[in-house]
């Protein structure tokens, strides 16, 4: 390791870092509004409630897979598109880091889009990340807005079977495909049993 | 959540509490004379006991502070308990900003 | 098990548990105004000096005042979980530091804040940077360019390990630092007394924990060359002149492993602290 001495450092022009523009490191609020407009949870839960009304309990799961699976895909596609269109400074730096090291696309780029997806549609301000390292990305959804609406619109019984999990699972899958990453999606905890849903994207 | 009752901290206090209060020299730095300490930093590096610390008084978001501008940084004598009055800092200071006094018992 | 392991280890050594490195990237503002940037409650990077100054000043005023200042500092750490000048940290040997690099990201090389404050050293180029910032907060370093003088330089996991080994060869102690609740945010490489965290621990018994290991010398292998003796920053290792062997005071040993990596005859090994009855509770 070569070291630059104090004296040399003083001889060369002393460059001070000054940000070229007032950066924003947080998500663009306009983007979040657009995302919520297109993928608002009440719309999809109402659609689902209408589809299952009068249907047998056995059919509910098939309908959920169809309706929420489709929603999850659309929701994440829209997120991927909007997320690219509205970069923030955090994302710019992240892209620099990914370019330089060739690592970190999993989990960090993935994490960014998953955070946008949830922050843009849910009612919480932070998506708790449980693990984010080279082999695993794990996040937790507490106080889920979709689940709350399900309980209201479809009743406790239907909500208890967590039809909405197809949306989250499909969204994870779509995000992986969209970013060209390979990982297994797994549900490690559920709202009904554990009080929060926990999703893991595993590369192990 | 974190269980605060579980937080234990190392109980050792190497300073012999019965010998307190310990007598320390008074070190004063004239900030009117020492205006650009992070650019000069002679006392920081001359003191064998690392008594001095230098910090940025005017932290700004999104920009680095200029150490060549007067008044941005300040040097203070933090670890006074370790000073053995070798007077190296006083000799080194180009601005004669440091004075060290030992009170007589 | 140290008390951090009890709280956050989930059955393993806490700093080898990936959950203690994870953090969210974004926080929505309380009410979303278009185009508004959030004011961040970032810790003043120079704030830690004040705690130390208060403690030294209290030394002059007597034991009660000193205890009071100490209690204030500790309450501060409990309250903020290390996010305000708290130095919740632990010494780690090289091998554990390398494992830490595997389970956290991004890995960003930054300049040392302690040496900047204590010695006025500016590590403006990556060749002499000695601090490693972990976690997504590093992506936002431009909020405080004064703290991150010289910027952040991204490393791969392998580069990080090599960099850690280089610093180990130079003789720096590795330690980890917490920045906020259950969040390990950095690997420091430093020495006494330039490192404020080590200095506060050694001079005031304040908060930095000893590592999970203790070094031991095998007298059959040691030939008394004395190479290891220069490496100990904690005053635990000296020459036993009578026997002509290296001698370690295990009550003082912090388990940094620097002597182990330096010994050409592999005479020093690290033993697990919890397996030694008299040292189990010595953190
Ligand atoms: S007199 Fe010596 S020990 Fe005291 S502050 Fe000056 S240089 Fe340091
Ligand atoms: S040597 Fe004197 S002028 Fe220079 S930083 Fe120290 S007190 Fe200031
Ligand atoms: S470096 Fe190894 S052989 Fe040399 S004195 Fe130390 S323990 Fe003994
Ligand atoms: S004896 Fe060895 S392991 Fe223990 S503190 Fe000293 S250098 Fe570190």
Coordinates of C-alpha atoms and ligand atoms in Angstrom, one line a residue:
Chain A
X1 CA 0.0 0.0 0.0
X2 CA 1.4 3.3 -1.0
X3 CA 0.6 6.2 1.3
X4 CA 0.4 9.8 0.4
X5 CA 2.1 12.0 3.0
X6 CA 0.5 14.9 4.6
X7 CA 2.9 17.3 2.9
X8 CA 2.2 15.9 -0.6
X9 CA -1.5 16.1 0.1
X10 CA -1.1 19.8 0.9
X11 CA 1.0 20.5 -2.2
X12 CA -1.6 19.1 -4.6
X13 CA -4.8 21.2 -5.1
X14 CA -7.0 20.5 -2.1
X15 CA -10.3 19.5 -3.6
X16 CA -13.3 19.8 -1.4
X17 CA -16.4 17.6 -2.1
X18 CA -19.4 19.7 -2.8
X19 CA -22.5 18.0 -4.0
X20 CA -23.3 19.3 -7.6
X21 CA -27.0 19.5 -6.8
X22 CA -29.2 19.1 -3.8
X23 CA -29.5 15.4 -3.8
X24 CA -32.5 13.5 -2.5
X25 CA -31.7 10.2 -1.0
X26 CA -35.2 9.1 -0.4
X27 CA -37.9 7.9 -2.8
X28 CA -39.6 10.3 -5.2
X29 CA -43.0 11.1 -3.9
X30 CA -44.4 11.5 -7.4
X31 CA -43.4 8.0 -8.3
X32 CA -45.1 6.6 -5.2
X33 CA -48.3 8.4 -6.1
X34 CA -48.2 7.0 -9.6
X35 CA -47.6 3.5 -8.2
X36 CA -50.5 3.8 -5.8
X37 CA -52.8 5.0 -8.5
X38 CA -52.2 1.9 -10.6
X39 CA -51.9 -0.7 -7.9
X40 CA -54.1 0.4 -5.1
X41 CA -54.9 -2.5 -2.7
X42 CA -58.6 -1.6 -2.3
X43 CA -59.2 -2.1 -6.0
X44 CA -57.7 -5.5 -6.1
X45 CA -59.4 -6.7 -2.9
X46 CA -62.8 -5.5 -4.2
X47 CA -62.2 -7.3 -7.4
X48 CA -61.3 -10.5 -5.5
X49 CA -64.3 -10.2 -3.2
X50 CA -66.6 -9.8 -6.2
X51 CA -65.1 -12.9 -7.9
X52 CA -65.4 -15.2 -4.9
X53 CA -68.9 -14.1 -3.9
X54 CA -71.2 -17.1 -4.2
X55 CA -68.3 -19.5 -4.9
X56 CA -67.5 -22.6 -3.0
X57 CA -64.7 -22.6 -0.4
X58 CA -62.7 -25.0 -2.6
X59 CA -62.6 -22.6 -5.5
X60 CA -61.4 -19.7 -3.5
X61 CA -57.8 -20.8 -3.6
X62 CA -57.8 -21.2 -7.4
X63 CA -59.4 -17.8 -7.9
X64 CA -56.9 -16.2 -5.5
X65 CA -54.0 -17.7 -7.4
X66 CA -55.4 -16.3 -10.6
X67 CA -56.5 -12.8 -9.3
X68 CA -53.7 -12.1 -6.9
X69 CA -51.0 -13.8 -9.0
X70 CA -51.8 -11.5 -11.9
X71 CA -52.0 -8.5 -9.6
X72 CA -48.6 -9.3 -8.1
X73 CA -47.0 -9.6 -11.5
X74 CA -48.5 -6.3 -12.7
X75 CA -47.6 -4.6 -9.5
X76 CA -44.0 -5.5 -9.6
X77 CA -43.7 -4.8 -13.4
X78 CA -45.0 -1.3 -12.8
X79 CA -42.6 -0.9 -9.8
X80 CA -39.6 -2.0 -11.9
X81 CA -40.6 0.5 -14.6
X82 CA -41.3 3.4 -12.3
X83 CA -38.3 2.7 -10.1
X84 CA -36.0 3.0 -13.2
X85 CA -37.8 6.2 -14.4
X86 CA -37.4 7.9 -11.0
X87 CA -34.0 7.3 -9.7
X88 CA -32.8 8.9 -6.4
X89 CA -29.3 9.5 -5.4
X90 CA -29.2 6.3 -3.3
X91 CA -29.9 4.3 -6.4
X92 CA -27.3 6.2 -8.5
X93 CA -24.6 5.4 -5.9
X94 CA -25.8 1.8 -5.6
X95 CA -25.5 1.4 -9.4
X96 CA -22.0 2.8 -9.2
X97 CA -21.1 0.3 -6.5
X98 CA -22.6 -2.6 -8.5
X99 CA -20.7 -1.5 -11.6
X100 CA -17.5 -1.3 -9.7
X101 CA -17.7 -4.5 -7.7
X102 CA -19.9 -6.7 -9.9
X103 CA -21.6 -7.8 -6.6
X104 CA -24.5 -6.5 -4.6
X105 CA -27.1 -6.7 -7.4
X106 CA -28.4 -9.4 -5.2
X107 CA -29.6 -8.4 -2.6
X108 CA -29.4 -4.6 -2.8
X109 CA -30.9 -3.7 -6.2
X110 CA -33.6 -6.2 -5.6
X111 CA -34.1 -4.8 -2.1
X112 CA -34.7 -1.4 -3.5
X113 CA -37.5 -2.4 -5.9
X114 CA -39.1 -4.5 -3.2
X115 CA -39.1 -1.6 -0.8
X116 CA -40.6 0.7 -3.5
X117 CA -43.3 -1.9 -4.2
X118 CA -44.4 -2.1 -0.6
X119 CA -43.9 1.5 0.4
X120 CA -45.9 2.6 -2.7
X121 CA -48.9 0.5 -1.9
X122 CA -48.9 -0.2 1.9
X123 CA -49.5 2.2 4.7
X124 CA -46.3 1.8 6.7
X125 CA -43.3 4.1 6.3
X126 CA -40.6 1.5 6.6
X127 CA -40.3 -2.1 5.2
X128 CA -38.4 -4.0 7.8
X129 CA -35.5 -5.9 6.3
X130 CA -34.5 -9.0 8.3
X131 CA -31.5 -10.1 6.3
X132 CA -29.7 -8.7 3.3
X133 CA -26.5 -10.4 2.3
X134 CA -25.0 -12.2 -0.6
X135 CA -27.1 -15.3 -0.1
X136 CA -30.3 -14.2 1.4
X137 CA -32.8 -11.3 1.2
X138 CA -35.5 -11.6 3.9
X139 CA -38.2 -9.0 4.6
X140 CA -41.2 -8.8 6.9
X141 CA -44.6 -7.3 6.3
X142 CA -46.5 -6.3 9.4
X143 CA -49.8 -4.5 9.5
X144 CA -50.5 -5.5 5.9
X145 CA -53.0 -3.2 4.3
X146 CA -54.2 -5.9 1.9
X147 CA -54.8 -8.3 4.7
X148 CA -56.8 -5.7 6.6
X149 CA -59.0 -5.0 3.6
X150 CA -59.5 -8.8 3.1
X151 CA -60.7 -9.1 6.6
X152 CA -63.2 -6.2 6.0
X153 CA -64.4 -7.3 2.6
X154 CA -64.2 -11.1 2.6
X155 CA -64.4 -12.0 6.2
X156 CA -62.0 -13.6 8.6
X157 CA -62.3 -17.0 7.2
X158 CA -61.2 -16.2 3.7
X159 CA -58.5 -13.8 4.9
X160 CA -57.2 -16.5 7.2
X161 CA -56.3 -18.7 4.2
X162 CA -54.1 -15.8 3.1
X163 CA -55.2 -15.6 -0.6
X164 CA -53.1 -12.5 -1.0
X165 CA -49.8 -14.4 -0.5
X166 CA -50.0 -15.2 -4.2
X167 CA -49.5 -11.5 -4.9
X168 CA -46.3 -11.2 -2.8
X169 CA -44.9 -14.5 -4.1
X170 CA -45.6 -13.5 -7.7
X171 CA -44.1 -10.0 -7.1
X172 CA -40.9 -11.5 -5.8
X173 CA -40.7 -13.9 -8.7
X174 CA -41.3 -11.0 -11.2
X175 CA -38.7 -8.9 -9.6
X176 CA -36.1 -11.7 -9.8
X177 CA -37.0 -12.3 -13.5
X178 CA -37.0 -8.6 -14.3
X179 CA -33.6 -8.1 -12.8
X180 CA -32.1 -11.3 -14.2
X181 CA -31.5 -12.8 -10.8
X182 CA -31.9 -16.4 -9.7
X183 CA -33.2 -17.2 -6.3
X184 CA -35.8 -19.4 -4.6
X185 CA -38.8 -17.5 -3.1
X186 CA -40.1 -18.8 0.2
X187 CA -42.6 -17.8 2.8
X188 CA -41.1 -18.2 6.2
X189 CA -43.8 -16.8 8.4
X190 CA -47.5 -16.0 7.9
X191 CA -49.8 -13.2 9.2
X192 CA -52.2 -15.8 10.7
X193 CA -49.7 -17.8 12.7
X194 CA -46.9 -15.3 13.4
X195 CA -48.5 -11.9 13.2
X196 CA -46.5 -10.9 10.2
X197 CA -45.6 -12.4 6.8
X198 CA -42.0 -13.0 6.1
X199 CA -40.6 -13.6 2.7
X200 CA -37.2 -15.0 1.9
X201 CA -35.3 -14.9 -1.4
X202 CA -32.7 -17.6 -1.0
X203 CA -29.6 -18.3 -3.1
X204 CA -28.4 -21.1 -0.9
Chain B
X1 CA -37.3 -5.2 20.9
X2 CA -34.1 -4.9 22.9
X3 CA -34.3 -5.9 26.5
X4 CA -32.5 -3.1 28.2
X5 CA -32.3 -4.8 31.6
X6 CA -29.9 -7.2 29.9
X7 CA -27.4 -4.6 28.9
X8 CA -24.4 -5.0 31.2
X9 CA -21.4 -2.9 30.7
X10 CA -17.8 -3.7 31.7
X11 CA -17.5 -2.7 35.3
X12 CA -13.7 -2.0 35.3
X13 CA -12.7 1.5 36.0
X14 CA -8.9 1.5 35.9
X15 CA -8.7 4.9 37.3
X16 CA -8.3 4.4 41.0
X17 CA -11.4 6.1 42.3
X18 CA -10.0 6.6 45.8
X19 CA -7.2 8.7 44.4
X20 CA -9.7 11.1 42.8
X21 CA -9.8 14.0 42.3
X22 CA -6.6 13.9 40.3
X23 CA -4.7 17.0 39.6
X24 CA -4.5 18.0 36.0
X25 CA -2.8 20.9 34.3
X26 CA -5.0 23.6 32.9
X27 CA -4.6 23.8 29.1
X28 CA -6.0 26.7 27.4
X29 CA -6.0 27.3 23.6
X30 CA -6.6 30.8 22.4
X31 CA -9.0 30.3 19.5
X32 CA -8.4 33.8 18.3
X33 CA -4.8 32.8 17.5
X34 CA -5.4 29.2 16.5
X35 CA -7.8 29.7 13.7
X36 CA -7.1 26.9 11.2
X37 CA -6.2 23.9 13.5
X38 CA -7.1 21.2 11.0
X39 CA -4.7 22.8 8.5
X40 CA -1.9 23.3 11.0
X41 CA -2.5 20.3 13.3
X42 CA 1.1 20.6 14.7
X43 CA 0.0 20.1 18.4
X44 CA -2.2 17.1 17.5
X45 CA 0.8 15.3 16.1
X46 CA 3.4 16.6 18.5
X47 CA 1.8 15.5 21.7
X48 CA 3.0 12.1 22.8
X49 CA -0.1 11.6 24.9
X50 CA -2.7 12.5 22.3
X51 CA -4.2 15.1 24.6
X52 CA -5.7 17.2 21.8
X53 CA -8.7 16.6 19.6
X54 CA -9.8 18.5 16.7
X55 CA -13.4 18.7 15.5
X56 CA -15.5 20.4 12.8
X57 CA -17.6 23.1 14.3
X58 CA -19.6 23.9 11.2
X59 CA -20.9 20.6 9.8
X60 CA -22.8 21.1 6.7
X61 CA -24.9 18.7 4.7
X62 CA -23.8 17.8 1.2
X63 CA -20.5 19.7 1.4
X64 CA -17.1 19.3 2.9
X65 CA -15.9 22.1 5.2
X66 CA -12.7 23.9 4.1
X67 CA -10.0 23.5 6.7
X68 CA -8.2 26.6 5.4
X69 CA -11.0 28.9 6.4
X70 CA -10.7 30.3 9.9
X71 CA -13.1 29.2 12.5
X72 CA -14.4 26.1 10.9
X73 CA -12.5 23.7 13.1
X74 CA -11.6 23.9 16.7
X75 CA -8.9 22.1 18.7
X76 CA -9.6 21.2 22.3
X77 CA -7.5 19.6 25.0
X78 CA -9.7 16.6 25.9
X79 CA -7.4 14.0 27.6
X80 CA -5.9 16.5 30.1
X81 CA -5.6 13.7 32.7
X82 CA -2.7 12.3 30.6
X83 CA -0.7 15.5 30.1
X84 CA 2.7 15.3 31.7
X85 CA 3.6 18.9 30.9
X86 CA 6.4 18.2 28.5
X87 CA 5.6 21.4 26.8
X88 CA 6.2 20.0 23.3
X89 CA 2.9 21.4 22.2
X90 CA 3.8 24.9 23.4
X91 CA 7.1 24.8 21.6
X92 CA 5.5 23.5 18.4
X93 CA 2.6 25.9 18.1
X94 CA 3.4 28.5 15.5
X95 CA 0.8 30.9 16.8
X96 CA 1.7 30.7 20.5
X97 CA -1.9 29.8 21.2
X98 CA -1.4 27.2 23.9
X99 CA -0.7 27.9 27.5
X100 CA -0.3 25.3 30.2
X101 CA -0.5 26.0 33.9
X102 CA -0.1 23.7 36.8
X103 CA -1.8 24.9 39.9
X104 CA 0.3 24.8 43.0
X105 CA -1.1 22.5 45.7
Chain C
X1 CA -21.7 -15.8 25.3
X2 CA -21.3 -12.1 25.8
X3 CA -24.5 -10.2 26.5
X4 CA -24.8 -9.0 22.9
X5 CA -25.0 -12.7 21.9
X6 CA -27.7 -13.2 24.5
X7 CA -29.7 -10.4 23.1
X8 CA -29.1 -10.6 19.4
X9 CA -27.2 -13.8 18.7
X10 CA -30.2 -16.1 18.1
X11 CA -28.0 -18.9 19.3
X12 CA -24.8 -18.0 17.5
X13 CA -22.1 -15.4 18.0
X14 CA -24.0 -12.2 17.4
X15 CA -21.7 -10.7 14.8
X16 CA -21.9 -13.8 12.7
X17 CA -25.6 -13.5 12.6
X18 CA -26.7 -11.8 9.3
X19 CA -29.7 -10.3 10.9
X20 CA -27.6 -7.8 12.7
X21 CA -26.4 -6.2 9.5
X22 CA -29.7 -5.8 7.7
X23 CA -31.3 -2.4 7.2
X24 CA -34.0 -0.8 5.1
X25 CA -33.0 1.6 2.4
X26 CA -35.8 4.1 2.5
X27 CA -38.1 5.8 5.0
X28 CA -41.1 7.6 3.8
X29 CA -41.5 11.1 5.2
X30 CA -44.3 11.6 7.8
X31 CA -46.5 13.5 5.4
X32 CA -45.4 13.2 1.8
X33 CA -44.9 16.6 0.2
X34 CA -43.9 16.5 -3.4
X35 CA -40.2 17.1 -3.9
X36 CA -39.5 17.5 -0.2
X37 CA -36.2 16.1 1.1
X38 CA -36.3 14.5 4.5
X39 CA -34.3 16.0 7.3
X40 CA -32.2 13.2 8.7
X41 CA -31.6 12.9 12.4
X42 CA -28.0 11.9 11.8
X43 CA -25.6 11.8 14.7
X44 CA -23.1 14.6 14.8
X45 CA -19.9 12.7 13.9
X46 CA -17.9 14.9 16.3
X47 CA -20.5 14.4 19.1
X48 CA -18.5 11.6 20.8
X49 CA -15.7 14.0 21.8
X50 CA -18.1 15.6 24.3
X51 CA -18.7 12.4 26.3
X52 CA -15.0 11.9 26.7
X53 CA -14.4 15.5 27.6
X54 CA -17.2 15.3 30.2
X55 CA -15.6 12.2 31.8
X56 CA -12.1 13.7 31.9
X57 CA -13.4 16.9 33.4
X58 CA -15.2 14.9 36.1
X59 CA -12.0 13.2 37.1
X60 CA -10.8 16.5 38.3
X61 CA -13.9 17.1 40.5
X62 CA -13.9 13.8 42.4
X63 CA -15.2 10.2 42.5
X64 CA -18.9 11.0 42.7
X65 CA -18.8 13.4 39.8
X66 CA -16.8 10.8 37.8
X67 CA -19.4 8.1 38.6
X68 CA -22.1 10.5 37.5
X69 CA -20.5 11.3 34.2
X70 CA -20.0 7.6 33.6
X71 CA -23.6 6.9 34.3
X72 CA -24.7 9.6 32.0
X73 CA -22.5 8.2 29.2
X74 CA -23.9 4.7 29.8
X75 CA -27.5 5.8 29.8
X76 CA -26.8 7.6 26.6
X77 CA -25.6 4.4 25.0
X78 CA -28.6 2.4 26.3
X79 CA -30.9 5.0 25.0
X80 CA -29.5 5.3 21.5
X81 CA -28.1 1.8 21.1
X82 CA -24.9 3.1 19.8
X83 CA -26.2 5.6 17.3
X84 CA -25.0 8.7 19.2
X85 CA -21.3 8.4 20.0
X86 CA -22.0 5.1 21.7
X87 CA -19.1 2.9 20.8
X88 CA -21.1 -0.3 21.3
X89 CA -18.5 -2.6 19.8
X90 CA -16.3 -5.6 20.3
X91 CA -12.8 -6.7 19.3
X92 CA -12.7 -9.3 16.7
X93 CA -9.8 -11.4 15.4
X94 CA -9.0 -11.4 11.7
X95 CA -10.8 -14.6 10.9
X96 CA -14.0 -13.3 12.3
X97 CA -13.6 -10.0 10.5
X98 CA -13.3 -11.9 7.3
X99 CA -16.5 -13.8 8.0
X100 CA -18.2 -10.5 8.8
X101 CA -17.4 -9.3 5.3
X102 CA -19.3 -12.2 3.8
X103 CA -22.6 -11.5 5.5
X104 CA -22.9 -7.8 5.1
X105 CA -23.1 -5.4 2.3
X106 CA -22.3 -3.0 0.7
X107 CA -18.7 -2.9 1.8
X108 CA -17.3 0.6 1.5
X109 CA -13.8 1.8 2.4
X110 CA -13.9 5.1 4.3
X111 CA -11.5 7.3 6.3
X112 CA -11.1 6.8 10.0
X113 CA -12.9 9.4 12.1
X114 CA -10.9 8.8 15.3
X115 CA -7.5 9.4 13.7
X116 CA -8.9 12.5 12.0
X117 CA -9.9 13.9 15.4
X118 CA -7.0 12.8 17.5
X119 CA -4.1 13.2 15.0
X120 CA -5.6 15.4 12.2
X121 CA -4.8 12.6 9.8
X122 CA -6.6 12.8 6.5
X123 CA -7.0 9.5 4.7
X124 CA -8.0 11.1 1.4
X125 CA -7.1 8.2 -0.9
X126 CA -8.2 4.6 -0.8
X127 CA -4.6 3.4 -0.4
X128 CA -4.5 4.6 3.2
X129 CA -8.1 4.3 4.3
X130 CA -8.5 2.1 7.4
X131 CA -12.2 2.0 8.1
X132 CA -14.9 -0.1 6.6
X133 CA -18.5 1.1 6.5
X134 CA -21.1 -1.6 6.3
X135 CA -24.7 -1.5 5.3
X136 CA -27.0 0.5 3.1
X137 CA -26.4 3.7 5.0
X138 CA -23.1 3.9 3.1
X139 CA -25.0 4.6 -0.1
X140 CA -26.0 7.9 1.4
X141 CA -22.6 9.1 2.4
X142 CA -22.9 12.3 0.4
X143 CA -25.2 13.6 3.1
X144 CA -22.1 14.1 5.3
X145 CA -19.0 14.6 3.1
X146 CA -17.2 16.1 6.0
X147 CA -17.4 12.7 7.8
X148 CA -16.5 10.7 4.7
X149 CA -13.6 12.8 3.6
X150 CA -12.2 11.3 0.4
X151 CA -15.5 9.5 -0.3
X152 CA -16.5 5.9 -0.1
X153 CA -14.7 3.2 -2.2
X154 CA -16.6 0.0 -2.9
X155 CA -14.9 -3.3 -2.4
X156 CA -15.9 -6.8 -3.3
X157 CA -15.9 -9.5 -0.5
X158 CA -12.5 -10.8 -1.7
X159 CA -11.0 -7.4 -1.9
X160 CA -12.2 -6.7 1.6
X161 CA -10.6 -9.8 3.0
X162 CA -7.3 -8.9 1.4
X163 CA -7.5 -5.4 2.7
X164 CA -8.2 -6.8 6.2
X165 CA -5.2 -9.1 6.0
X166 CA -3.0 -6.2 4.9
X167 CA -4.1 -4.1 7.9
X168 CA -3.6 -7.1 10.1
X169 CA 0.0 -7.4 8.9
X170 CA 0.5 -3.7 9.7
X171 CA -0.7 -4.4 13.3
X172 CA -4.1 -2.8 13.5
X173 CA -6.7 -4.2 15.9
X174 CA -10.0 -5.1 14.3
X175 CA -13.2 -4.2 16.0
X176 CA -16.8 -3.9 15.1
X177 CA -19.0 -0.9 15.8
X178 CA -22.7 -0.6 16.2
X179 CA -24.7 2.3 14.8
X180 CA -28.2 2.1 16.0
X181 CA -30.4 -0.7 17.4
X182 CA -29.2 -4.1 16.4
X183 CA -27.2 -2.8 13.5
X184 CA -23.5 -3.4 13.0
X185 CA -22.3 -0.6 10.8
X186 CA -18.5 -0.9 10.6
X187 CA -15.3 -2.7 11.0
X188 CA -12.6 -0.4 12.5
X189 CA -8.9 -1.1 12.3
X190 CA -7.0 1.0 14.8
X191 CA -4.6 1.1 17.7
X192 CA -4.4 2.6 21.1
X193 CA -4.5 5.6 21.8
X194 CA -5.6 6.9 18.4
X195 CA -8.8 4.9 18.5
X196 CA -11.3 6.6 20.7
X197 CA -13.2 3.4 21.3
X198 CA -10.2 1.5 22.5
X199 CA -9.0 4.4 24.6
X200 CA -12.3 4.8 26.3
X201 CA -12.3 1.1 27.1
X202 CA -8.7 1.0 28.4
X203 CA -8.8 4.3 30.3
X204 CA -12.3 4.4 31.5
X205 CA -13.6 0.9 31.2
X206 CA -16.3 2.2 28.9
X207 CA -18.3 -0.2 26.7
X208 CA -16.1 -1.7 24.0
X209 CA -16.2 -5.5 24.7
X210 CA -13.3 -7.9 24.6
X211 CA -13.5 -10.5 21.9
X212 CA -14.7 -14.1 22.0
X213 CA -11.2 -15.5 22.1
X214 CA -8.2 -15.5 24.4
X215 CA -4.6 -16.1 23.2
X216 CA -2.4 -18.7 24.6
X217 CA 1.3 -19.5 24.1
X218 CA 2.5 -23.0 23.5
X219 CA 5.9 -23.0 25.3
X220 CA 7.1 -26.1 23.4
X221 CA 6.8 -24.2 20.1
X222 CA 7.8 -20.7 21.3
X223 CA 11.5 -19.9 20.8
X224 CA 11.5 -16.5 22.3
X225 CA 12.0 -14.5 19.2
X226 CA 9.8 -11.7 20.5
X227 CA 8.1 -10.8 17.2
X228 CA 4.7 -11.1 18.8
X229 CA 5.5 -8.7 21.6
X230 CA 5.4 -5.6 19.4
X231 CA 1.9 -6.4 18.3
X232 CA -0.1 -6.3 21.5
X233 CA -2.0 -3.0 21.9
X234 CA -3.5 -4.0 25.2
X235 CA -0.4 -4.6 27.4
X236 CA -1.3 -8.3 27.7
X237 CA 1.8 -9.7 26.0
X238 CA 5.4 -9.4 27.2
X239 CA 8.6 -11.4 27.3
X240 CA 9.1 -13.7 30.2
X241 CA 12.8 -13.1 30.4
X242 CA 13.5 -15.8 32.9
X243 CA 12.1 -18.5 30.7
X244 CA 12.9 -16.7 27.4
X245 CA 9.3 -17.3 26.2
X246 CA 6.4 -15.0 25.3
X247 CA 4.0 -14.6 28.1
X248 CA 0.3 -13.6 27.9
X249 CA -1.7 -12.2 30.8
X250 CA -5.0 -13.7 29.9
X251 CA -7.0 -11.4 32.2
X252 CA -5.8 -8.5 30.0
X253 CA -5.9 -10.2 26.6
X254 CA -8.7 -8.8 24.4
X255 CA -8.5 -11.7 21.9
X256 CA -7.5 -9.5 18.9
X257 CA -5.4 -12.3 17.5
X258 CA -2.6 -10.0 16.3
X259 CA 0.0 -12.0 18.1
X260 CA -1.4 -15.2 16.6
X261 CA -1.1 -13.9 13.0
X262 CA 2.4 -12.6 13.6
X263 CA 4.1 -15.6 15.2
X264 CA 6.3 -17.4 12.6
X265 CA 6.3 -20.6 14.6
X266 CA 2.5 -20.8 15.1
X267 CA 3.1 -21.0 18.9
X268 CA 0.1 -18.8 19.7
X269 CA -3.4 -20.0 19.4
X270 CA -6.8 -18.5 20.1
X271 CA -9.0 -20.3 22.6
X272 CA -12.7 -19.7 23.0
X273 CA -13.3 -17.5 26.0
X274 CA -16.5 -19.3 27.1
X275 CA -14.6 -22.6 27.5
X276 CA -12.3 -21.1 30.1
X277 CA -14.1 -21.0 33.4
X278 CA -12.1 -18.1 34.9
X279 CA -12.5 -15.9 31.8
X280 CA -16.2 -16.7 30.9
X281 CA -17.4 -13.5 32.6
X282 CA -14.5 -11.3 31.7
X283 CA -15.6 -9.2 28.8
Ligands
LIG1 S1 2.6 19.4 27.6 FE1 3.2 17.6 26.5 S2 1.8 16.0 27.2 FE2 0.9 18.0 27.8 S3 -0.5 18.5 26.1 FE3 1.5 19.5 25.6 S4 2.6 17.9 24.4 FE4 0.9 16.9 25.3
LIG2 S1 -0.2 24.0 17.0 FE1 -1.1 25.9 17.7 S2 -2.0 26.8 15.9 FE2 -1.5 24.7 15.4 S3 -3.4 23.6 15.7 FE3 -2.3 23.5 17.6 S4 -3.0 25.2 18.9 FE4 -3.6 25.6 16.7
LIG3 S1 6.4 -14.7 18.0 FE1 6.0 -16.8 18.5 S2 7.9 -17.8 18.8 FE2 8.3 -15.6 18.8 S3 8.2 -15.1 21.0 FE3 6.1 -14.8 20.2 S4 5.1 -16.7 20.6 FE4 7.3 -17.1 20.8
LIG4 S1 -2.1 -11.1 23.8 FE1 -2.4 -11.3 21.6 S2 -4.6 -11.6 21.3 FE2 -4.3 -10.9 23.4 S3 -4.7 -8.7 23.3 FE3 -2.4 -9.0 23.0 S4 -2.1 -9.2 20.8 FE4 -4.3 -9.4 21.2

